[in-house]
Coordinates of C-alpha atoms and ligand atoms in Angstrom, one line a residue:
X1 CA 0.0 0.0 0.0
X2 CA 1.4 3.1 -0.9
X3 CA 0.4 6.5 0.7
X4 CA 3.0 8.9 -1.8
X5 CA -0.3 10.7 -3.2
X6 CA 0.3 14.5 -2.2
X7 CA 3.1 17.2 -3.1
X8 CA 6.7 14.8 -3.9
X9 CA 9.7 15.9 -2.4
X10 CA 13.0 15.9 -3.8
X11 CA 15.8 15.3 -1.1
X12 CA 18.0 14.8 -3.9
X13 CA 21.6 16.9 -4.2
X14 CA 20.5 18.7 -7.1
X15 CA 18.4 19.5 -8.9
X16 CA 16.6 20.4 -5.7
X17 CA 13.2 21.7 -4.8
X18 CA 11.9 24.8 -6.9
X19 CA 9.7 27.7 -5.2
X20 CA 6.4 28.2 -6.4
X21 CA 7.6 32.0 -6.7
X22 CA 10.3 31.0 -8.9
X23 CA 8.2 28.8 -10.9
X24 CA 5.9 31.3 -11.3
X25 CA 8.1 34.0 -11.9
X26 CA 9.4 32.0 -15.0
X27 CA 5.8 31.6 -16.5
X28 CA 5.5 35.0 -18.9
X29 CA 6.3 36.3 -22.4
X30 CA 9.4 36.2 -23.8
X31 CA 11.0 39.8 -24.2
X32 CA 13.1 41.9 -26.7
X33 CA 16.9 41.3 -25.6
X34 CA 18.8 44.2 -26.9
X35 CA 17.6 47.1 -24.1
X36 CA 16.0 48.3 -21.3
X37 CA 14.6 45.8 -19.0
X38 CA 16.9 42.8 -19.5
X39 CA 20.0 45.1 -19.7
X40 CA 18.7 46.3 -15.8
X41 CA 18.0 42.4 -15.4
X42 CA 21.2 41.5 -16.0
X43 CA 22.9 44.1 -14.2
X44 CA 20.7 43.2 -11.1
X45 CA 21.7 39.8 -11.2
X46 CA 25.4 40.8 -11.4
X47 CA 25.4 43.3 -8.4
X48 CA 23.3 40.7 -6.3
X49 CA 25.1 37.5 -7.3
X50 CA 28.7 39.4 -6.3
X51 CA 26.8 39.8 -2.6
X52 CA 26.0 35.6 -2.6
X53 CA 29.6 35.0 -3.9
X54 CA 31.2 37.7 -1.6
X55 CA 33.2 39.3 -4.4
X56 CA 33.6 42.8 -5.8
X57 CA 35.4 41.1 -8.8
X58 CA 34.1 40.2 -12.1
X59 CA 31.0 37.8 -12.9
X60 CA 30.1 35.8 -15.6
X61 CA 26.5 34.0 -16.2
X62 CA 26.5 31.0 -18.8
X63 CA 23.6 29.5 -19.8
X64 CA 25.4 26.0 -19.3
X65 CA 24.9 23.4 -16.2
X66 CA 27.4 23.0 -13.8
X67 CA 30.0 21.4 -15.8
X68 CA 29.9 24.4 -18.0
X69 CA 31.0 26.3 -15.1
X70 CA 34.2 24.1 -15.3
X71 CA 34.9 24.6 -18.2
X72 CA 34.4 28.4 -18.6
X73 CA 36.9 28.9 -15.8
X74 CA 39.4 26.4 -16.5
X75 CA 39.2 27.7 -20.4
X76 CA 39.9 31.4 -19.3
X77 CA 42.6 31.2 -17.3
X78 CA 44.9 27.8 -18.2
X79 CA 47.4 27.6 -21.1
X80 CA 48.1 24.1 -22.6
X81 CA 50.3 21.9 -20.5
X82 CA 49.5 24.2 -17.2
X83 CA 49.4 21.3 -14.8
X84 CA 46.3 22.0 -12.0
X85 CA 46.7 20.2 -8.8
X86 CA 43.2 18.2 -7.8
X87 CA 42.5 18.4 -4.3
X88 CA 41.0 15.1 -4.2
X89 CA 38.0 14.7 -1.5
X90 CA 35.5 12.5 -3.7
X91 CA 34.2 12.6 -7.4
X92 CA 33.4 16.2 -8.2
X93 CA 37.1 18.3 -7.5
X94 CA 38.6 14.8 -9.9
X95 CA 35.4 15.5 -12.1
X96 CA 36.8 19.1 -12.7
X97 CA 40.4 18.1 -13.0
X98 CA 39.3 15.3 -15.8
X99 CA 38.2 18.2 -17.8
X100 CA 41.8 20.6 -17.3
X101 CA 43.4 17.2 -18.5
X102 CA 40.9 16.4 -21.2
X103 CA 41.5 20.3 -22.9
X104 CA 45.4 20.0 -22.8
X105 CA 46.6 20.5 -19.3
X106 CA 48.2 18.2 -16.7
X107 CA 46.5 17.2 -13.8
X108 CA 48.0 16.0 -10.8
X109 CA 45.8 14.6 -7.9
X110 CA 46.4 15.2 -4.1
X111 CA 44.8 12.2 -2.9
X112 CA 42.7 12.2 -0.3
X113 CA 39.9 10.1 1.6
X114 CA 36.2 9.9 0.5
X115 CA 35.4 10.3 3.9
X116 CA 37.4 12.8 4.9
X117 CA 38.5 16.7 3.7
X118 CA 41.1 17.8 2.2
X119 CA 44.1 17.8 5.0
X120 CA 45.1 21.5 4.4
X121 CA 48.9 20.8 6.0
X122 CA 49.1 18.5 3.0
X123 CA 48.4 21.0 0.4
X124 CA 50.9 22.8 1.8
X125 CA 53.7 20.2 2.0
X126 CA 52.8 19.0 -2.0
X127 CA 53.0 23.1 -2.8
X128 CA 56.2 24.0 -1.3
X129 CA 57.9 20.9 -2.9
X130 CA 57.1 22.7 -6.7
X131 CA 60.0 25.1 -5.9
X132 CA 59.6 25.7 -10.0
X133 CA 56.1 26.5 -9.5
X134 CA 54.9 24.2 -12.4
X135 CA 51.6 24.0 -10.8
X136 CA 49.1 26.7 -12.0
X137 CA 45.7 26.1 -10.2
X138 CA 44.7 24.5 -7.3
X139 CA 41.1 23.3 -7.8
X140 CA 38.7 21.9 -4.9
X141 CA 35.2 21.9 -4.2
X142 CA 34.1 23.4 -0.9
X143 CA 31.1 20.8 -0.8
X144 CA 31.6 17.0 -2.3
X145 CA 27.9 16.4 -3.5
X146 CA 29.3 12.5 -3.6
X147 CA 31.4 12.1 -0.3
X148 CA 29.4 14.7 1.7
X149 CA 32.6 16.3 2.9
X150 CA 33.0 20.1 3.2
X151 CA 36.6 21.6 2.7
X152 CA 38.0 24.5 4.4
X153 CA 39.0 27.1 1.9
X154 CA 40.6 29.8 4.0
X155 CA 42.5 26.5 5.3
X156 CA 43.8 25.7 2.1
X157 CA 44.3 29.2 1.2
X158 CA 46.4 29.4 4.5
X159 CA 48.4 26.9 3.3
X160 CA 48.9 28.3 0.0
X161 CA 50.1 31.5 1.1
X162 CA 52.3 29.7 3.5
X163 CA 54.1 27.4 0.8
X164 CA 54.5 31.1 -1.2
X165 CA 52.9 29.4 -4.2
X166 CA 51.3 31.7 -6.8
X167 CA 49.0 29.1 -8.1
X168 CA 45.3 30.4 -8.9
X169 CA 42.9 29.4 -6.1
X170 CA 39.9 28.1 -7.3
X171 CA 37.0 27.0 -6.0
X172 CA 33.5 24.7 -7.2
X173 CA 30.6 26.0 -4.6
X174 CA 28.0 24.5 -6.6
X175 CA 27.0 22.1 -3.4
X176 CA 27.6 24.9 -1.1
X177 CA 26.8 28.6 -2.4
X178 CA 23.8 30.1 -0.6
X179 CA 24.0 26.9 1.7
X180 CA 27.0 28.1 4.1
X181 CA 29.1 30.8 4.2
X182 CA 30.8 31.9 1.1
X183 CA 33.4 34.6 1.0
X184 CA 35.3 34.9 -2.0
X185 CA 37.4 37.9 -1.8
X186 CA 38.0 37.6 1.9
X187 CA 38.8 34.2 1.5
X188 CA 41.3 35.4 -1.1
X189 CA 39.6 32.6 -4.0
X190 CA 40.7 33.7 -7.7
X191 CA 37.9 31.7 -9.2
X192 CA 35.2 30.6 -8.0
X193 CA 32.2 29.1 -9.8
X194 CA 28.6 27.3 -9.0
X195 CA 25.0 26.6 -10.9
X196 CA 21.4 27.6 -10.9
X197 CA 19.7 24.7 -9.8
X198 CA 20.7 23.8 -5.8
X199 CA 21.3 26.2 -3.0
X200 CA 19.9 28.9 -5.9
X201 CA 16.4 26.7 -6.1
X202 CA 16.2 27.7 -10.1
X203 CA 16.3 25.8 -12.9
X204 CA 19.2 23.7 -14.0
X205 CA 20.7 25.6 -17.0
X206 CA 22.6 28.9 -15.5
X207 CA 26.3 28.9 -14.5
X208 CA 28.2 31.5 -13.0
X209 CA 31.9 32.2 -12.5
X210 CA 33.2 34.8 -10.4
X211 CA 37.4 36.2 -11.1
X212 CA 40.2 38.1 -9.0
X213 CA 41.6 40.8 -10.3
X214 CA 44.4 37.9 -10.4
X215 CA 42.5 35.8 -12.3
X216 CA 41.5 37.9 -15.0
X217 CA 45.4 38.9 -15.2
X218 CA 46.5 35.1 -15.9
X219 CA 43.5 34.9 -18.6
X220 CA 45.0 37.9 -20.4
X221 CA 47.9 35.5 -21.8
X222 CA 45.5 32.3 -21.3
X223 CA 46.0 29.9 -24.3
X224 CA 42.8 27.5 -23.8
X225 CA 40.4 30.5 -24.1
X226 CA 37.1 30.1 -27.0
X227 CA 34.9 32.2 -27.9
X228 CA 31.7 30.7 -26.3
X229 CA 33.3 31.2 -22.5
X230 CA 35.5 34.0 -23.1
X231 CA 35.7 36.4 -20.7
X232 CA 36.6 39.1 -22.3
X233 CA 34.2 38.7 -25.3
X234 CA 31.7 38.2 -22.5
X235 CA 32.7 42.6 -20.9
X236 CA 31.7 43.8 -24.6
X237 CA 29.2 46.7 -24.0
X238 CA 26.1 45.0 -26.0
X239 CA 23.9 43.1 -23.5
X240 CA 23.7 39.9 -25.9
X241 CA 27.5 40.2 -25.8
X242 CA 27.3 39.0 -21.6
X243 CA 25.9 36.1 -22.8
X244 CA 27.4 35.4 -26.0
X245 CA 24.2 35.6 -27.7
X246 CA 20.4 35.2 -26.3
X247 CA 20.1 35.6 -22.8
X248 CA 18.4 32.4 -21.1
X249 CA 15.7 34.9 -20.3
X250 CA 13.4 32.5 -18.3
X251 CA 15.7 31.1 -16.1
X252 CA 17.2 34.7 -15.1
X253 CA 13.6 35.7 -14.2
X254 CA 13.6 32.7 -11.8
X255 CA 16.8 33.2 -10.8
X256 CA 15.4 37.5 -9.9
X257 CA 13.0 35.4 -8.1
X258 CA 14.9 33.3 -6.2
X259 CA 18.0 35.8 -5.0
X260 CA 15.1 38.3 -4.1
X261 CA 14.3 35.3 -1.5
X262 CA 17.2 34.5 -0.3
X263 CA 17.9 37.7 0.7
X264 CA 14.7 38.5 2.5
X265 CA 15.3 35.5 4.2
X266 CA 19.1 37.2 4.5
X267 CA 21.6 35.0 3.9
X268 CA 22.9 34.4 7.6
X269 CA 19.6 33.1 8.0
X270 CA 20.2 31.1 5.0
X271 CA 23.4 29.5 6.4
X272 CA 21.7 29.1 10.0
X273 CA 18.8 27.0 8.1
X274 CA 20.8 24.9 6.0
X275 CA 23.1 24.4 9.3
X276 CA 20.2 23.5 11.6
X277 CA 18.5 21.0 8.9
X278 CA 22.1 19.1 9.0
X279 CA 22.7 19.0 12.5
X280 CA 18.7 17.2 12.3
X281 CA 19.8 15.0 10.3
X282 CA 22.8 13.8 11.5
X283 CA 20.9 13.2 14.9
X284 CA 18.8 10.7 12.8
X285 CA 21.3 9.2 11.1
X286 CA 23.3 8.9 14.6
X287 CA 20.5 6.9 16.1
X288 CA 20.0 4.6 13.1
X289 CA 23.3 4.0 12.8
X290 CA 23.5 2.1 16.5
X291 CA 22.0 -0.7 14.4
X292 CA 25.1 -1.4 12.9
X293 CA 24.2 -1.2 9.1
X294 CA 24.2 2.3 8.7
X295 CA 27.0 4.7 8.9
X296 CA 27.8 8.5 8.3
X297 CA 30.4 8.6 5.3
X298 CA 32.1 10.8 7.1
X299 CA 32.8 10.1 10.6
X300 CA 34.1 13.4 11.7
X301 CA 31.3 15.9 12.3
X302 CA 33.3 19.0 11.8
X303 CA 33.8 18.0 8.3
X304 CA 30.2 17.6 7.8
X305 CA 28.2 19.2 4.8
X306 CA 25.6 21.5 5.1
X307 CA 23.8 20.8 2.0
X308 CA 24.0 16.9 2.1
X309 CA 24.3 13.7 3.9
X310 CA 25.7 10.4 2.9
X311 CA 25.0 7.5 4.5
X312 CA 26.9 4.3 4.0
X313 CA 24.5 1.2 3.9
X314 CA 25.5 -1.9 4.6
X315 CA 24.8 -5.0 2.2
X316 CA 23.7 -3.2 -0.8
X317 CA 20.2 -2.7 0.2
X318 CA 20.3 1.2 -0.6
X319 CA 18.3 0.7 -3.9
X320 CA 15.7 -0.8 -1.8
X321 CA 15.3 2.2 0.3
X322 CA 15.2 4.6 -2.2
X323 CA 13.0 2.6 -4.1
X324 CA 10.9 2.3 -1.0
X325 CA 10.8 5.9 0.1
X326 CA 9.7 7.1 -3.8
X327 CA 7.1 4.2 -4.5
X328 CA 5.8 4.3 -0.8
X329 CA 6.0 7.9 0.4
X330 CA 6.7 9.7 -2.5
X331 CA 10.1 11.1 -1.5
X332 CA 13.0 10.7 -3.3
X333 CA 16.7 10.4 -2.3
X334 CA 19.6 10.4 -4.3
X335 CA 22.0 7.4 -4.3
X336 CA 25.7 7.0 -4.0
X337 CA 28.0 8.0 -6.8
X338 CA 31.4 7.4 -8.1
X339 CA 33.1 4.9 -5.8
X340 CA 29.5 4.8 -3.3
X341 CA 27.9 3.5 -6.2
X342 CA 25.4 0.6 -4.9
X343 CA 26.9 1.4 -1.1
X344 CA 25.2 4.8 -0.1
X345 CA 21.7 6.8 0.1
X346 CA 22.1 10.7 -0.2
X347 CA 20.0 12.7 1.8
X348 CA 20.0 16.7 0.8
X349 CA 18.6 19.2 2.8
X350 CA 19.9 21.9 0.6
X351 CA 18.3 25.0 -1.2
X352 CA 14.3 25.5 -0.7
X353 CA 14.3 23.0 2.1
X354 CA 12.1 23.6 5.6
X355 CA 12.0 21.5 8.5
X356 CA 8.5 19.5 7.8
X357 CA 10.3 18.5 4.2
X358 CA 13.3 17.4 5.7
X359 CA 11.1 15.5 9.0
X360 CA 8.7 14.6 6.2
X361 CA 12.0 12.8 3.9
X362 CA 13.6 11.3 7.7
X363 CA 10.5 9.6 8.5
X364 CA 10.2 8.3 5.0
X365 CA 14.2 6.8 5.4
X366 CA 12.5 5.4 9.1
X367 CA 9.8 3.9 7.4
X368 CA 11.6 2.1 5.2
X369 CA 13.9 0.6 7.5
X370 CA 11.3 -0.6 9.7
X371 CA 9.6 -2.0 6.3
X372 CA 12.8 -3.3 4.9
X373 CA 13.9 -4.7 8.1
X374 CA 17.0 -3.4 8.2
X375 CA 18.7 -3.1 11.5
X376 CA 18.7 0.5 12.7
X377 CA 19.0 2.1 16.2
X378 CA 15.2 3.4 17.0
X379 CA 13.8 7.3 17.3
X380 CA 16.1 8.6 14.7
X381 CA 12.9 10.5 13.5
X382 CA 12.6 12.0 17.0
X383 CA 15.7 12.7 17.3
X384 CA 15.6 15.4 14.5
X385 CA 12.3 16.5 16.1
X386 CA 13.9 16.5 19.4
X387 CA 17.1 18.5 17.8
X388 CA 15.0 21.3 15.6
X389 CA 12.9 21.8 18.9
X390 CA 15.7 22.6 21.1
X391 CA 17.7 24.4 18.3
X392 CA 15.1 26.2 16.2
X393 CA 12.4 26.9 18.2
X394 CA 14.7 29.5 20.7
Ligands
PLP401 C1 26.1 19.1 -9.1 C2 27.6 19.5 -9.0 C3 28.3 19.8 -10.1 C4 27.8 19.6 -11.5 O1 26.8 20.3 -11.9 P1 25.9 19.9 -13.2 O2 24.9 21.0 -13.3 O3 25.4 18.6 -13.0 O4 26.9 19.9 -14.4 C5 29.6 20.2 -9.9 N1 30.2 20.3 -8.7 C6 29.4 20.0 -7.6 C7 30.1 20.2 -6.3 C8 28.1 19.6 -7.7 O5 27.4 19.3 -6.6

């Protein structure tokens, strides 16, 4: 018997739950590009996407997924054979560096743990060893959608300024932008990048990429650059010129939406939210996990994502959960990727995510272990209750 008739949730790490507002900011006419409005839409969403990124530097918007984010920065600011050191802390930072190598550069991995972040002191070891400074770019991603680890960035940007390395710093917050705290130019990041359709709650389709003064110095003499990403193509005065032809109109009027929420919710508030939904979760996942089949991917809570939780599941039996929590209850989770293929669910409580969703998609995971009969510690339901009462009620 199924009772997943009512609104379905998506508690998967993107592409995650859209506002109605969004939605219905989208549904309307399609306008003339060259002028007025959309010129004062664009430069809106410029101004107001530098305040989530925490940059008075440059910014670009591609209409391109994620992985087009990648690829405009790497393409502005690499030259062939640059080599790119991968901080490696699960599949997406590698994901990035398979591209760098793909379009002529070298990439060399730092390896790390999947259940673990990147150890900052060893960034700073591998960096002061390239006395030549053969090593261009660091790239990392401050979230792992895969591992559900987040990195510390002014860490590793501590550690770069300590080896004296002038590689570039840059940074995937696709995971983690508008989820935690993101501060580019403090932070001292020289690229940083993300997408539309998670913390933002738009579309998939939009891209952006945010540059150091830095950055935009190395791109000058950049061999990888093409026309579609280019940067400086992309500062011509025409407003088709910032897109490199028609604007993806309908997705930057969800996008208007969706900023204009975020920051009447402020984005401290934002952070808080996303940082209270996690520590509920994790006191769920801590109580089923006393049964011995499930585990947190990663142990240490410190290191922690804000935007999602892995859990390890023991004896392959995550399909049957998922499976369970979609047909049943109508909720649905994502699953392990890369090397927790077939070994992990993926909870995400990230973007337009409230407590009764996330309670809603826990007691779900509950139900199914109960129906599955797969051994779990009991109340892990109440305890994310129990944790959002003491924590968010005050
Ligand atoms: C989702 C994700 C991407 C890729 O985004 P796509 O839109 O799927 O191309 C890149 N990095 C991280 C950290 C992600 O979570």
């Amino acid at each position: 018997m199924s009772v997943a008739n009512g609104r379905s949730l998506l508690a998967i790490p993107g592409p995650t739950n859209i506002p109605d507002r969004v939605l219905q900011a989208m549904m309307r006419p399609a306008e003339e590009i060259y002028s007025g409005p959309m010129e004062a839409l664009t430069a809106g969403l410029m101004e107001d996407l530098r305040r989530v990124f925490g940059t008075r530097g440059r910014m670009y918007i591609y209409a391109a997924n994620g992985h087009g984010g990648w690829e405009a920065a790497l393409t502005n600011v690499l030259s062939r054979g640059d080599k790119v050191l991968v901080l490696a802390s699960g599949r997406f930072a590698l994901g990035w560096g398979e591209m760098a190598e793909f379009m002529g550069a070298e990439m060399e991995v730092l390896e790390g743990s999947w259940r673990a972040a990147v150890d900052p002191d060893a960034v700073e070891a591998r960096l002061r060893a390239d006395k030549a400074h053969a090593i261009k770019a660091v790239l990392v991603v401050q979230i792992d959608t895969a591992s559900g680890c987040a990195n510390d960035i002014p860490a590793i940007r501590r550690a770069i300024d300590a080896a004296q390395h002038p590689a570039l710093l840059m940074v995937d917050g696709v995971a983690s932008l508008a989820c935690m705290p993101f501060e580019m130019d403090a932070w001292g990041i020289d690229v940083a990048m993300s997408g539309s359709q998670k913390g933002l709650m738009t579309p998939p389709g939009l891209a952006f990429v945010a540059t150091s003064e830095k950055a935009e110095a190395v791109h000058k003499s950049a061999n990888m650059r093409t026309p579609y990403w280019d940067w400086t193509a992309r500062q011509g005065s025409l407003h088709y010129m910032k897109y490199c032809g028609t604007p993806p109109e309908h997705l930057l009027f969800g996008l208007r939406a969706a900023i204009d929420m975020l920051f009447e919710e402020g984005l401290p508030a934002v952070w808080k939210r996303h940082a209270l939904l996690a520590g509920a979760t994790h006191a769920a996942v801590a109580k089923w996990a006393e049964g011995q089949a499930l585990a947190f991917n990663i142990p240490e809570p410190s290191q922690r994502a804000a935007s999602v939780t892995p859990v390890l599941v023991a004896d392959g039996r995550c399909e049957a959960i998922t499976e369970f929590t979609q047909k049943i209850c109508g909720v649905t989770l994502g699953s392990g990727i890369g090397e927790m293929t077939g070994k992990a669910i993926r909870i995400a409580h990230m973007g337009h995510c409230n407590a009764p969703m996330l309670l809603g998609t826990l007691g779900a995971i509950e139900m199914a272990l109960q129906g599955l009969k797969i051994p779990h510690g009991p109340g892990g339901a109440a305890a994310a209750v129990d944790y959002l009462g003491r924590h968010a009620a005050g």
